Amino acid sequence: MNKPQHFDVAILGTGFSGAILGAILARHGYKVLLIDEKEHPRFAVGEATIPQTTMMMRAISDRYGVPEIGDCSTFEGMHKHVTSHCGIKTNFGFVYQRAGMPQNPQEVTQNIIPHLLVGEDCHWFRQDLDAYLLTVAIKYGAFVRQNTRLEDLAIDKDGVFLKTHQGEEYSARYIVDSTGFKSILAKKFDLRESPCRFKTHSRSLFNHFIRVKPYDECAVANAVWDVPQAWHDGTMHHLFPGGWMWVIPFNNHPQSNSPLCSIGLSLDTRKFPKTDLAPQQEFDTILAKFPGIALQFENARPVREWVSTDRLQYSSKRCVGDRFCLTAQATGTIDALFSRGMANTVDGLYTLADLLLTALKDGDFSAERFEYLDRLQQRLLDYNDRLVHCSFIAFSDFALWNAWYRVWSFGGLLNVFRIKKMQDRYKETGDLASLSGLNNPSYLGSLCPDLQQYEELFDGAASAVEAVGEGKLSSSEAAEKILSLFDRADFVPPMFEFPSADRRYNCKFDFDDIVKIFAWSKSALPELQQLCW
């Protein structure tokens, strides 16, 4: 009998996370096996980037010497190196809808991305992106087996043993599971929590459409909404009690060759329990209920088979063990709101690659060696769960949403500053140590883990929203409480006007705004100065 082909690391799944990790390890000279039941190109969600995702991809690219990962982190890089089927993203738009009523232009919020600080974000056409990343892993020497199903998997003190349905046998020193919800290792080692511990209860249905009308064309005049940017230039969200819809255009830029728009519904299973309706019928019932949304879809039609899920959320007791780990999406998931799933993925990869490269050198693949990864990924999920759970509560009333969204908006901006500081130091010094230390904060997994004052604000605001969900506080009382937290905060730049409910966007983030923010931060409290400078 032939001896099994040996590798340093076996990775299950050739999607975004598996391909990136495989490229890093192969780039550093290790033998990597990537196995997948399916093949590329293929449909995948996780299409809207956020600054935390793309900036961390650039940090990964610099730290581990894989420039192709950095190429995928900007709109320009994607169109130059990967695909012309991606859209541009300059903002997060949130439009509140009421059943049976036209949309009220005063009930909108918009979060502008500071592109002068972080570059232009992107709407990823994932089937092109994931296929490209896999070719990068192959370029650096990874061995790939697609359309390959595992028949047997064993892990002991000596290593990992794999056997495929075709009778091929492989061994490895370590195994990483990047297979997502259907995680092979979670099933083998009974890692899933039952019931799932998360408070968010949502399900989803989604598809790609053509001929979706830009929302900016759904009113007599664009100025009616009084926001700085066009809705079609960003990731748009229709909000309503019990759920939300995403609109992610790939066709919103002259350089794009795509006619597609990604459309999806995320519905609270307790308010919108799953029915026997076909997904298209259920989608049509939502359009009939909300005329403010239906305007966008007068001539639109889907181009794929619908995907319709049961409850999205799943969690794991742990995500590491002797000689194995699960990446973020294999460990658990929350909801697509705020596009944080991919951000959690790259945060985990940033840490995992470092831990694994060290283990490959000294041969210590114990669970204890990777315990920090477990803490990080579990905390990222728990924090995101609280963020999204509170958002679903806030969807019940626009005034509450208008207050709560500012907490997320400002936390994301603070995170941009801290990552940019890390990147700027690396550019100045060329010292890879500048790219270390992101994941050792006091508030692990949070939006801004290095600033205690922000985390105290987040906790106070979240507690107010949760009190609404528990019937202990009215929506208006909670909204006033959140705005008062901003009014008392001495670490929030005054140009944001966050204590005012009338200010429904964060900042234009033109050159003058950036100058004002940096000038103010230099005279702000010491902790904020340290974060930004």
XYZ file of C-alpha atoms in Angstrom:
533
model
C 0.000 0.000 0.000
C 1.286 3.464 -0.914
C 2.278 5.731 1.946
C -0.106 8.698 2.409
C 1.114 11.925 0.841
C 2.296 14.148 3.679
C 1.628 17.866 4.233
C 2.370 20.345 6.969
C -1.196 21.691 7.070
C -4.458 20.426 5.599
C -7.207 23.005 5.085
C -10.822 21.970 4.568
C -12.569 24.479 2.307
C -11.159 26.547 -0.547
C -13.277 29.670 -0.036
C -12.123 33.081 1.152
C -10.529 32.078 4.476
C -9.126 28.728 3.364
C -7.509 30.220 0.260
C -5.967 33.163 2.158
C -4.515 30.945 4.868
C -3.284 28.458 2.282
C -1.526 31.240 0.358
C 0.182 32.544 3.508
C 1.460 29.143 4.614
C 2.605 28.148 1.133
C 4.303 31.524 0.689
C 6.343 30.705 3.810
C 7.513 27.438 2.368
C 5.151 24.949 3.993
C 3.378 22.108 2.216
C -0.347 22.898 2.184
C -3.255 20.719 1.140
C -6.581 22.405 0.302
C -9.605 20.106 -0.014
C -13.135 21.062 -1.063
C -16.303 19.125 -1.885
C -17.181 21.701 -4.559
C -15.296 23.731 -7.153
C -14.810 27.343 -8.224
C -16.287 29.609 -9.448
C -19.296 29.444 -7.142
C -21.829 31.706 -5.472
C -21.046 33.041 -1.992
C -22.368 35.786 0.264
C -20.271 38.248 2.235
C -20.207 40.751 -0.610
C -19.982 44.137 1.137
C -16.651 45.181 2.606
C -16.072 47.513 5.543
C -12.877 49.409 6.434
C -12.000 46.950 9.205
C -12.042 44.086 6.687
C -10.054 45.759 3.942
C -7.527 47.477 6.221
C -6.844 44.203 8.021
C -6.385 42.489 4.663
C -3.655 45.000 3.890
C -2.113 44.311 7.298
C -2.173 40.568 6.542
C -0.654 41.216 3.126
C 2.216 43.238 4.615
C 2.841 41.042 7.629
C 2.915 37.746 5.753
C 4.318 38.917 2.424
C 1.382 38.082 0.140
C 0.749 41.242 -1.939
C -2.163 39.663 -3.813
C -4.259 39.767 -0.615
C -3.688 43.523 -0.458
C -4.732 43.829 -4.111
C -8.171 42.521 -3.113
C -8.647 45.162 -0.419
C -9.521 48.178 -2.603
C -11.898 48.907 -5.437
C -8.980 49.914 -7.665
C -7.001 46.785 -6.845
C -9.957 44.491 -7.477
C -10.643 46.003 -10.893
C -6.982 45.993 -11.884
C -5.994 42.517 -10.695
C -9.101 40.417 -10.068
C -12.389 41.246 -11.807
C -14.418 44.015 -13.428
C -17.622 42.663 -11.872
C -17.288 44.510 -8.563
C -19.047 47.660 -7.421
C -17.803 50.587 -5.394
C -18.809 51.307 -1.794
C -18.626 54.801 -0.320
C -21.281 54.584 2.387
C -23.688 52.523 4.465
C -27.231 53.756 3.790
C -30.176 52.972 6.063
C -33.719 53.794 4.944
C -36.585 53.200 7.368
C -39.789 51.770 5.921
C -43.299 51.595 7.364
C -45.885 49.050 6.259
C -48.455 50.423 3.827
C -46.865 53.864 3.719
C -44.525 55.753 1.373
C -41.034 56.287 2.745
C -40.572 59.341 4.998
C -37.419 61.182 3.789
C -36.682 62.256 7.369
C -36.367 58.643 8.479
C -32.965 57.784 7.012
C -29.385 57.539 8.286
C -26.170 57.366 6.305
C -22.685 56.401 7.406
C -19.973 57.805 5.147
C -16.748 55.791 4.760
C -13.639 57.965 5.285
C -12.013 57.010 1.968
C -9.317 59.662 2.383
C -8.103 57.613 5.352
C -8.789 54.062 4.233
C -9.153 54.064 0.436
C -12.248 53.060 -1.516
C -14.140 50.020 -0.296
C -15.760 47.561 -2.640
C -18.740 45.319 -3.310
C -17.154 41.937 -3.912
C -18.440 39.613 -6.612
C -17.441 36.692 -4.485
C -17.282 33.955 -7.106
C -14.522 35.901 -8.874
C -12.726 36.949 -5.687
C -12.662 33.479 -4.118
C -11.511 31.824 -7.345
C -8.707 34.389 -7.640
C -7.536 33.838 -4.060
C -7.401 30.094 -4.676
C -5.157 30.656 -7.696
C -2.896 32.766 -5.451
C -2.568 29.833 -3.034
C -1.757 27.549 -5.972
C 0.789 30.060 -7.275
C 2.701 29.852 -3.983
C 2.690 26.060 -4.049
C -0.501 24.872 -2.325
C -1.857 21.510 -3.513
C -5.602 21.692 -4.260
C -8.186 18.950 -4.517
C -11.631 20.210 -5.593
C -14.763 18.072 -5.989
C -13.258 15.878 -3.297
C -15.266 14.486 -0.399
C -13.695 13.185 2.806
C -14.554 9.612 3.692
C -12.422 9.372 6.815
C -10.648 11.790 9.142
C -8.637 10.928 12.237
C -6.517 13.032 14.569
C -4.131 11.636 17.167
C -0.953 12.673 18.967
C 1.127 11.880 15.882
C -0.856 13.873 13.327
C -3.888 14.060 11.060
C -5.006 11.332 8.664
C -7.395 11.972 5.737
C -8.973 9.640 3.201
C -11.078 10.856 0.263
C -14.007 9.233 -1.508
C -11.618 8.440 -4.349
C -9.384 6.448 -2.034
C -6.617 9.050 -1.834
C -4.822 9.192 1.512
C -3.101 12.194 3.066
C -1.461 13.013 6.364
C -0.700 16.385 7.943
C 0.733 17.890 11.082
C -2.289 20.170 11.591
C -5.765 20.660 10.122
C -7.861 23.828 9.712
C -11.610 23.674 9.065
C -12.897 26.520 6.876
C -16.088 24.794 5.731
C -18.490 27.189 7.467
C -21.900 26.137 8.754
C -21.417 22.511 7.704
C -18.089 22.317 9.534
C -16.698 18.789 9.295
C -14.732 19.043 12.543
C -17.624 20.600 14.456
C -19.693 17.570 13.571
C -16.909 15.059 14.255
C -16.090 16.449 17.713
C -19.646 17.545 18.646
C -18.618 21.193 18.980
C -21.942 22.859 18.192
C -23.876 24.351 21.091
C -27.487 23.272 21.347
C -29.318 25.487 21.781
C -27.251 28.188 20.105
C -26.218 30.756 22.730
C -26.782 33.878 20.621
C -29.668 36.288 21.231
C -30.136 37.147 17.565
C -32.804 35.049 15.850
C -32.855 35.682 12.117
C -33.238 33.789 8.888
C -32.446 34.906 5.364
C -33.370 34.609 1.709
C -31.207 36.066 -1.042
C -30.475 36.177 -4.744
C -28.787 38.215 -7.474
C -31.063 40.506 -9.511
C -30.893 42.524 -12.703
C -32.665 45.832 -13.422
C -32.876 46.945 -9.788
C -33.587 50.681 -9.882
C -31.131 52.875 -7.932
C -33.024 54.167 -4.911
C -31.920 57.689 -5.772
C -34.293 57.485 -8.741
C -37.230 56.523 -6.524
C -38.071 60.088 -5.481
C -38.965 63.307 -7.260
C -35.643 64.861 -6.272
C -32.492 63.340 -4.805
C -32.185 66.220 -2.339
C -35.371 65.076 -0.639
C -33.322 62.767 1.630
C -30.787 65.407 2.713
C -27.810 63.047 2.940
C -24.306 63.642 1.530
C -24.076 60.763 -0.947
C -26.156 58.745 -3.385
C -27.678 55.585 -1.936
C -26.550 53.624 -4.999
C -22.898 54.428 -4.256
C -22.941 52.266 -1.148
C -24.463 49.279 0.597
C -28.111 50.131 1.160
C -30.341 48.749 3.896
C -34.124 48.945 4.021
C -35.121 48.686 7.696
C -38.523 47.747 9.091
C -39.830 46.258 12.353
C -38.600 42.677 12.500
C -36.150 42.743 9.634
C -34.105 44.409 6.955
C -33.168 44.090 3.275
C -29.735 44.572 1.737
C -29.140 46.082 -1.690
C -25.532 45.624 -2.870
C -24.972 46.897 -6.417
C -22.130 45.539 -8.524
C -23.146 47.875 -11.362
C -22.703 51.274 -9.682
C -19.493 52.381 -11.350
C -18.478 53.014 -15.010
C -15.639 50.478 -14.690
C -18.021 47.677 -13.767
C -19.062 45.144 -16.395
C -21.739 43.601 -14.199
C -25.504 44.205 -14.484
C -26.112 42.502 -11.127
C -27.298 43.621 -7.729
C -27.218 41.393 -4.643
C -30.534 41.400 -2.798
C -31.330 39.696 0.492
C -33.819 39.714 3.343
C -32.934 39.072 6.975
C -36.013 38.411 9.099
C -36.512 37.874 12.816
C -37.775 34.298 13.045
C -40.038 35.225 15.973
C -41.848 37.921 13.967
C -41.491 36.346 10.535
C -41.533 32.575 11.138
C -40.629 30.486 8.132
C -43.614 29.458 6.015
C -44.277 27.083 3.144
C -44.167 29.963 0.663
C -41.607 29.744 -2.112
C -38.823 32.342 -1.612
C -40.000 34.463 -4.550
C -43.536 34.518 -3.140
C -42.257 35.535 0.282
C -40.118 38.254 -1.278
C -43.148 39.538 -3.169
C -45.201 39.704 0.053
C -42.552 41.974 1.578
C -42.660 44.236 -1.480
C -46.459 44.366 -1.251
C -46.250 45.301 2.431
C -43.668 48.071 1.984
C -44.383 50.336 -1.019
C -41.223 52.328 -0.247
C -39.170 49.229 -1.102
C -41.316 48.047 -4.018
C -40.342 51.112 -6.067
C -36.868 49.668 -6.592
C -38.149 46.391 -7.988
C -40.773 47.425 -10.532
C -38.773 45.937 -13.436
C -36.282 43.767 -11.538
C -35.992 40.004 -11.657
C -33.727 37.386 -10.041
C -31.148 35.529 -12.110
C -30.330 32.566 -9.852
C -32.074 30.009 -7.732
C -33.126 31.555 -4.429
C -31.331 30.595 -1.227
C -33.654 30.427 1.775
C -32.338 29.506 5.224
C -33.681 28.458 8.566
C -32.290 30.304 11.584
C -28.858 31.609 10.606
C -27.197 31.612 14.007
C -25.032 28.741 15.215
C -22.334 28.657 17.888
C -19.587 26.334 19.088
C -18.368 25.325 22.539
C -14.802 25.785 21.342
C -12.976 26.205 18.053
C -9.546 24.755 18.825
C -8.198 21.381 19.896
C -5.002 19.390 19.688
C -3.830 19.651 16.068
C -6.988 21.373 14.781
C -8.947 24.637 14.689
C -12.053 26.115 13.097
C -11.929 29.484 11.360
C -14.489 32.188 12.152
C -17.375 31.127 9.899
C -16.942 27.493 10.900
C -17.115 28.536 14.564
C -20.334 30.524 14.362
C -22.281 33.258 12.622
C -24.695 36.030 13.501
C -26.254 38.020 10.640
C -25.128 39.986 7.583
C -26.020 43.321 9.198
C -23.019 45.713 9.291
C -21.026 43.226 7.130
C -19.005 42.088 10.135
C -18.780 38.412 9.238
C -15.884 38.960 6.849
C -14.238 41.368 9.308
C -14.336 38.653 11.971
C -12.854 36.228 9.448
C -9.811 38.374 8.643
C -9.271 39.238 12.321
C -9.133 35.522 13.058
C -6.836 34.801 10.106
C -4.443 37.561 11.174
C -3.979 35.770 14.503
C -4.211 32.173 13.285
C -1.479 32.574 10.663
C 0.958 33.853 13.284
C 0.146 31.083 15.768
C 0.358 28.409 13.101
C 3.663 29.596 11.618
C 5.167 29.504 15.107
C 3.764 26.026 15.784
C 5.123 24.707 12.502
C 8.591 25.773 13.604
C 8.572 24.226 17.070
C 6.112 21.350 16.585
C 3.734 22.337 19.409
C 0.203 21.914 18.011
C -1.568 21.642 21.359
C -4.938 23.253 21.999
C -3.240 25.462 24.592
C -1.004 26.974 21.919
C -4.125 28.178 20.051
C -6.287 29.093 23.073
C -6.039 32.796 22.271
C -7.651 32.191 18.869
C -10.591 30.531 20.611
C -11.030 33.501 22.960
C -10.769 35.985 20.110
C -13.243 34.303 17.770
C -15.757 33.616 20.540
C -15.586 37.235 21.735
C -15.957 38.574 18.190
C -19.126 36.529 17.813
C -20.582 37.470 21.208
C -19.936 41.164 20.647
C -21.416 41.078 17.147
C -24.435 39.225 18.524
C -25.121 42.008 21.005
C -24.649 44.643 18.307
C -27.074 42.945 15.902
C -29.581 41.871 18.562
C -29.879 45.474 19.725
C -30.276 46.596 16.117
C -33.234 44.284 15.551
C -34.834 45.754 18.671
C -34.091 49.263 17.372
C -35.802 48.487 14.045
C -39.097 48.771 15.940
C -38.840 52.571 16.083
C -36.903 55.001 13.899
C -35.998 57.327 16.776
C -34.391 54.418 18.619
C -32.543 53.277 15.511
C -31.388 56.845 14.839
C -29.761 56.915 18.279
C -28.396 53.353 18.327
C -26.785 53.463 14.879
C -24.443 56.231 16.087
C -22.890 53.827 18.597
C -21.904 51.438 15.808
C -20.877 54.268 13.483
C -18.486 55.910 15.929
C -17.015 52.628 17.122
C -16.205 51.650 13.550
C -14.469 54.977 12.977
C -12.330 54.570 16.095
C -11.285 51.160 14.821
C -10.241 52.747 11.535
C -7.956 55.137 13.427
C -6.294 52.370 15.432
C -5.625 50.161 12.398
C -4.393 53.107 10.333
C -1.980 54.053 13.117
C -0.559 50.520 12.978
C -0.194 50.651 9.188
C 1.378 54.120 9.192
C 4.022 53.011 11.701
C 4.857 50.034 9.505
C 5.239 52.284 6.446
C 7.506 54.641 8.398
C 9.713 51.996 9.998
C 9.362 48.857 7.865
C 9.236 47.007 11.179
C 6.816 44.080 11.109
C 6.411 44.502 14.865
C 4.270 47.537 14.006
C 1.709 45.109 12.600
C 1.540 43.112 15.826
C -0.405 43.631 19.009
C -3.852 44.338 17.536
C -5.410 41.398 19.282
C -4.283 41.891 22.839
C -6.693 44.574 24.077
C -8.691 45.007 27.245
C -12.002 44.536 25.400
C -11.208 41.636 23.098
C -13.404 41.382 20.013
C -15.125 44.743 20.386
C -15.495 47.627 17.938
C -12.826 49.709 19.661
C -11.008 47.485 22.152
C -8.327 50.028 23.030
C -10.600 52.776 24.373
C -12.370 51.994 27.631
C -14.527 55.124 27.412
C -16.071 53.951 24.157
C -16.770 50.474 25.498
C -18.512 52.005 28.503
C -20.657 54.067 26.123
C -21.426 50.955 24.067
C -22.447 49.009 27.156
C -24.671 51.811 28.420
C -26.366 52.252 25.055
C -26.816 48.498 24.521
C -28.298 48.117 28.001
C -30.837 50.848 27.181
C -31.864 49.112 23.943
C -32.075 45.734 25.665
C -34.342 47.311 28.279
C -36.705 48.262 25.444
C -36.724 44.654 24.281
C -37.553 43.544 27.820
C -40.387 46.059 28.145
C -38.614 47.988 30.908
C -38.034 51.182 28.935
C -39.844 52.967 26.115
C -38.155 53.508 22.770
C -38.171 57.274 23.218
C -36.626 57.013 26.683
C -33.874 54.725 25.407
C -33.168 57.020 22.449
C -32.853 60.023 24.746
C -30.555 58.090 27.052
C -28.235 57.113 24.181
C -28.053 60.675 22.857
C -27.291 61.905 26.381
C -24.372 59.451 26.554
C -22.904 61.131 23.480
C -23.616 64.562 24.936
C -21.553 63.728 28.027
C -18.737 61.962 26.132
C -15.545 64.012 25.914
C -13.952 61.704 23.330
C -16.468 62.267 20.480
C -15.423 64.967 17.973
C -17.986 67.810 18.161
C -18.200 68.049 14.348
C -20.173 64.764 14.355
C -23.044 66.432 16.261
C -23.990 62.982 17.560
C -26.041 64.308 20.511
C -28.469 65.845 17.982
C -31.165 63.538 16.604
C -31.412 65.820 13.572
C -27.916 64.867 12.405
C -28.660 61.678 10.451
C -25.219 61.047 8.916
C -21.824 60.821 10.572
C -19.595 63.198 8.581
C -18.856 64.026 4.945
C -15.203 63.104 5.514
C -13.880 65.521 2.944
C -10.386 66.935 3.407
C -11.533 69.737 5.709
C -13.392 67.292 7.952
C -10.359 65.020 8.282
C -8.126 67.975 9.184
C -10.594 69.130 11.845
C -10.898 65.666 13.371
C -7.134 65.162 13.609
C -6.598 68.658 14.988
C -9.260 68.083 17.641
C -7.905 64.634 18.562
C -4.509 66.132 19.415
C -6.075 68.160 22.198
C -8.515 65.471 23.319
C -8.189 63.138 26.296
C -4.867 61.229 26.481
C -6.413 57.835 25.721
C -7.826 59.129 22.428
C -4.524 60.754 21.510
C -2.793 57.432 22.084
C -5.370 55.642 19.933
C -5.018 58.040 16.981
C -1.354 59.034 17.195
